Short mmCIF file of C-alpha atoms in Angstrom, two decimals:
data_model
loop_
_atom_site.label_atom_id
_atom_site.label_comp_id
_atom_site.label_asym_id
_atom_site.label_seq_id
_atom_site.Cartn_x
_atom_site.Cartn_y
_atom_site.Cartn_z
CA MET A 73 91.53 105.54 106.91
CA LEU A 74 91.31 105.30 110.70
CA LYS A 75 93.01 108.68 111.03
CA ILE A 76 90.52 110.33 108.67
CA ILE A 77 87.55 108.92 110.57
CA PHE A 78 89.04 110.05 113.89
CA VAL A 79 89.39 113.62 112.62
CA ALA A 80 85.79 113.63 111.40
CA ILE A 81 84.52 112.51 114.80
CA ILE A 82 86.50 115.29 116.51
CA PHE A 83 84.86 117.84 114.24
CA PHE A 84 81.40 116.46 114.92
CA SER A 85 81.82 117.42 118.58
CA PHE A 86 82.37 121.13 117.89
CA SER A 87 79.82 123.57 119.29
CA PRO A 88 76.94 124.92 117.15
CA GLY A 89 77.97 127.88 115.01
CA ASN A 90 81.55 126.63 114.75
CA PHE A 91 81.01 123.35 112.95
CA LYS A 92 80.63 124.80 109.45
CA THR A 93 83.79 126.87 109.86
CA GLU A 94 85.78 123.77 110.73
CA GLN A 95 84.26 121.72 107.91
CA LYS A 96 85.04 124.41 105.34
CA LYS A 97 88.74 124.04 106.09
CA TYR A 98 88.52 120.99 103.83
CA PRO A 99 88.77 121.55 100.03
CA ARG A 100 85.92 119.18 99.15
CA VAL A 101 83.54 120.91 101.53
CA ARG A 102 84.46 124.30 100.08
CA THR A 103 83.86 122.91 96.60
CA ALA A 104 80.49 121.53 97.69
CA TYR A 105 79.45 124.95 98.99
CA ALA A 106 80.70 126.73 95.87
CA GLU A 107 78.73 124.41 93.59
CA LYS A 108 75.62 123.57 95.62
CA GLU A 109 74.93 126.38 98.09
CA ALA A 110 72.83 128.47 95.70
CA GLY A 111 70.62 125.47 94.93
CA MET A 112 70.27 124.70 98.63
CA LEU A 113 69.18 128.25 99.45
CA GLU A 114 66.70 128.29 96.58
CA LEU A 115 65.18 125.00 97.70
CA LEU A 116 64.83 126.24 101.26
CA GLN A 117 63.22 129.48 100.10
CA GLU A 118 60.72 127.59 97.94
CA ASN A 119 59.69 125.63 101.02
CA SER A 120 59.64 128.61 103.42
CA ILE A 121 62.46 127.16 105.55
CA GLN A 122 65.01 129.45 107.18
CA LEU A 123 68.65 128.44 106.87
CA ASP A 124 69.39 129.36 110.49
CA GLY A 125 66.39 127.33 111.67
CA LEU A 126 66.98 124.25 109.53
CA GLU A 127 66.36 120.74 110.86
CA ILE A 128 66.52 117.68 108.62
CA TYR A 129 65.60 114.00 108.48
CA LEU A 130 66.73 111.28 106.05
CA SER A 131 64.81 108.20 104.98
CA ALA A 132 66.23 105.49 102.72
CA PHE A 133 64.35 102.81 100.79
CA LYS A 134 66.46 99.86 99.69
CA TYR A 135 64.11 98.28 97.14
CA GLU A 136 63.33 101.56 95.40
CA GLU A 137 66.97 102.70 95.73
CA GLU A 138 66.00 106.16 96.95
CA LEU A 139 67.20 108.44 99.74
CA GLU A 140 64.85 111.24 100.79
CA LEU A 141 65.85 114.56 102.38
CA TRP A 142 63.15 116.06 104.58
CA ALA A 143 63.39 119.44 106.31
CA LYS A 144 61.53 121.85 108.56
CA ASN A 145 62.04 124.95 110.64
CA LYS A 146 62.95 124.35 114.28
CA SER A 147 59.74 126.10 115.30
CA GLU A 148 57.59 123.65 113.33
CA ASP A 149 56.53 120.06 113.94
CA SER A 150 56.03 118.78 110.39
CA PHE A 151 58.71 118.02 107.80
CA ARG A 152 58.54 118.76 104.07
CA LEU A 153 60.19 116.67 101.37
CA LEU A 154 62.97 118.70 99.77
CA LYS A 155 64.81 116.28 97.54
CA THR A 156 65.09 112.62 96.57
CA PHE A 157 68.51 111.20 95.76
CA LYS A 158 69.11 108.04 93.75
CA ILE A 159 71.02 105.32 95.57
CA CYS A 160 73.39 104.32 92.79
CA ARG A 161 74.57 100.92 94.07
CA THR A 162 73.28 98.39 96.59
CA SER A 163 74.57 95.19 98.12
CA GLY A 164 73.03 92.27 99.95
CA THR A 165 69.29 91.57 100.06
CA LEU A 166 66.25 92.92 101.89
CA GLY A 167 66.64 92.56 105.63
CA PRO A 168 68.84 93.96 108.41
CA LYS A 169 72.60 93.76 108.78
CA ARG A 170 73.51 91.22 111.46
CA LYS A 171 77.27 90.71 111.11
CA GLU A 172 80.44 92.06 109.56
CA GLY A 173 80.97 90.94 105.99
CA ASP A 174 77.37 89.97 105.21
CA LEU A 175 77.21 92.82 102.62
CA GLN A 176 73.86 93.91 104.07
CA ILE A 177 72.80 97.55 104.19
CA PRO A 178 71.41 98.03 107.71
CA GLU A 179 67.69 98.54 108.28
CA GLY A 180 66.20 100.35 111.24
CA PHE A 181 66.37 103.60 113.18
CA TYR A 182 69.69 105.44 113.15
CA HIS A 183 71.27 108.88 113.16
CA ILE A 184 74.36 110.49 111.64
CA ASP A 185 77.20 110.32 114.15
CA ALA A 186 80.20 111.52 112.12
CA PHE A 187 81.07 113.67 109.12
CA ASN A 188 84.06 112.72 106.97
CA PRO A 189 85.18 115.66 104.77
CA ALA A 190 88.21 113.73 103.46
CA SER A 191 86.61 110.39 102.70
CA SER A 192 87.92 107.81 100.28
CA PHE A 193 84.46 108.13 98.73
CA TYR A 194 84.58 111.91 98.23
CA LEU A 195 82.42 113.01 101.20
CA SER A 196 80.65 110.75 103.68
CA LEU A 197 78.20 110.75 106.58
CA ARG A 198 78.43 107.86 109.04
CA ILE A 199 75.31 106.34 110.57
CA ASN A 200 75.45 104.84 114.05
CA TYR A 201 75.30 101.18 113.06
CA PRO A 202 75.23 99.04 115.14
CA ASN A 203 72.41 100.58 117.14
CA LYS A 204 71.01 99.04 120.33
CA SER A 205 68.72 96.68 118.40
CA ASP A 206 71.59 95.50 116.18
CA ARG A 207 73.74 94.81 119.23
CA ILE A 208 71.00 92.65 120.75
CA LEU A 209 70.02 90.73 117.61
CA GLY A 210 73.27 90.64 115.65
CA ASN A 211 76.46 88.63 115.89
CA LYS A 212 77.86 90.10 119.10
CA GLN A 213 81.46 89.09 118.33
CA LYS A 214 81.43 90.40 114.75
CA LEU A 215 78.88 93.16 114.20
CA GLY A 216 81.00 95.31 111.91
CA GLY A 217 80.59 99.06 111.55
CA ASP A 218 81.62 102.13 109.54
CA ILE A 219 78.41 102.31 107.52
CA TYR A 220 78.23 105.56 105.55
CA ILE A 221 76.10 107.55 103.17
CA HIS A 222 78.79 108.58 100.70
CA GLY A 223 79.75 109.52 97.17
CA ASP A 224 81.18 107.15 94.55
CA CYS A 225 78.91 104.34 93.39
CA VAL A 226 80.31 101.39 95.34
CA SER A 227 78.76 99.54 98.27
CA ILE A 228 79.54 96.67 100.62
CA GLY A 229 76.83 97.66 103.06
CA CYS A 230 76.86 101.46 102.71
CA VAL A 231 74.38 103.82 101.03
CA PRO A 232 76.17 105.39 98.04
CA ILE A 233 74.93 108.30 95.98
CA THR A 234 76.91 110.09 93.29
CA ASP A 235 79.62 112.63 94.08
CA GLU A 236 77.37 115.42 92.79
CA GLN A 237 74.55 114.30 95.06
CA ILE A 238 76.70 113.88 98.17
CA LYS A 239 77.96 117.47 97.72
CA ALA A 240 74.36 118.72 97.97
CA LEU A 241 73.35 116.42 100.83
CA TYR A 242 76.53 117.01 102.82
CA ILE A 243 76.11 120.78 103.02
CA PHE A 244 72.48 120.41 104.13
CA CYS A 245 73.74 118.20 106.96
CA VAL A 246 76.54 120.64 107.82
CA GLU A 247 74.03 123.49 108.07
CA ALA A 248 71.69 121.46 110.30
CA LYS A 249 74.55 120.46 112.57
CA ASP A 250 75.88 124.02 112.66
CA ASN A 251 72.40 125.18 113.74
CA GLY A 252 72.58 122.87 116.75
CA GLN A 253 70.74 119.76 115.52
CA ALA A 254 72.43 117.22 117.78
CA LYS A 255 71.20 114.17 115.88
CA ILE A 256 70.13 113.93 112.25
CA PRO A 257 67.76 110.93 112.17
CA VAL A 258 68.13 108.32 109.44
CA THR A 259 65.54 105.60 108.94
CA VAL A 260 66.47 102.77 106.56
CA TYR A 261 63.49 100.80 105.23
CA PRO A 262 63.51 97.62 103.13
CA ALA A 263 60.98 99.31 100.83
CA ARG A 264 58.17 101.84 100.93
CA LEU A 265 55.96 100.03 103.40
CA SER A 266 52.49 100.54 102.02
CA ASP A 267 49.94 98.05 103.33
CA LYS A 268 50.20 96.03 100.12
CA THR A 269 54.00 95.93 100.12
CA PHE A 270 54.16 95.03 103.80
CA GLU A 271 51.72 92.14 103.34
CA THR A 272 53.73 90.90 100.35
CA LEU A 273 56.97 90.99 102.34
CA LYS A 274 55.37 89.22 105.32
CA ALA A 275 54.04 86.45 103.09
CA LYS A 276 57.37 85.99 101.30
CA TYR A 277 59.50 85.97 104.47
CA LEU A 278 57.00 84.34 106.84
CA ALA A 279 59.61 81.94 108.25
CA GLU A 280 62.16 84.71 108.92
CA SER A 281 60.80 86.29 112.10
CA ASP A 282 63.85 88.53 112.56
CA LYS A 283 63.01 90.37 109.33
CA VAL A 284 59.25 90.38 109.78
CA ASN A 285 59.44 91.73 113.33
CA LEU A 286 61.74 94.57 112.32
CA TRP A 287 59.57 95.40 109.34
CA ALA A 288 56.48 95.48 111.57
CA ASP A 289 58.19 98.12 113.73
CA LEU A 290 59.32 100.05 110.67
CA LYS A 291 55.81 99.85 109.25
CA LEU A 292 54.43 101.59 112.34
CA ALA A 293 56.97 104.39 111.93
CA TYR A 294 56.35 104.60 108.18
CA ASP A 295 52.60 104.98 108.66
CA LYS A 296 52.92 107.58 111.42
CA PHE A 297 55.34 109.70 109.42
CA THR A 298 53.34 109.33 106.19
CA GLN A 299 50.20 110.54 107.92
CA SER A 300 51.60 113.39 110.03
CA LYS A 301 55.02 114.22 108.52
CA GLN A 302 56.22 114.19 112.13
CA LEU A 303 58.88 111.84 113.47
CA PRO A 304 57.54 109.21 115.85
CA SER A 305 59.20 108.53 119.18
CA ILE A 306 61.36 105.39 119.05
CA THR A 307 62.34 103.43 122.16
CA PHE A 308 64.70 100.45 121.85
CA LEU A 309 63.39 97.47 123.83
CA GLU A 310 65.41 94.80 125.61
CA ASP A 311 64.44 92.10 123.07
CA GLY A 312 65.66 94.15 120.11
CA ARG A 313 62.21 95.34 119.10
CA HIS A 314 61.02 98.96 119.19
CA ASP A 315 58.25 100.88 120.90
CA VAL A 316 56.98 103.27 118.22
CA LYS A 317 54.73 106.11 119.37
#
């Protein structure tokens, strides 16, 4: 498993325009393109997005068990929702991941930092847990890692979607990376943070400041994106909180 992950990280570092070529050396990636490319191109055309100008953003909602794919042209500021995938298995409870083995799916602001075209779970996309906030607030001796969006409906802290869905999502991510998108942002929310839901969560977890503080930061980002369809600027602060603008 370590060897497979190492290869994927090497491929992530390839220059724009070369990444897709390297990924398509793998049989599962070629299969994903053969089965899902036509649907991808149709979806992009319906939303007036050019393949060679594609940029994407992912948002996940643990309570609703949904993963959203947003996209835009590089020349634009606002994203459009392209597709919603069903998260087919979850683990843990609402709240961030703070240590290895707690079964928690992380919550917070992340990005994809590796592609695994030969994953044990068909295809997989690693998010950069632990991020700076996790390193400040989590168990520093035992944070864990290797959190993926992947196929196969199993989870001990990952975000699984079906094999059919990961084929579609994976090639969108390959195209964005091949176009030069250095980081594909991934925001993981406890739930869709409407005012009502946020107030309910605050009341229920009033004594758990770690959760409530994170959710307050995520709520700011949720509101800004909901209103403008533009990604807010996120700065990680020294106390583990976030400056959201």
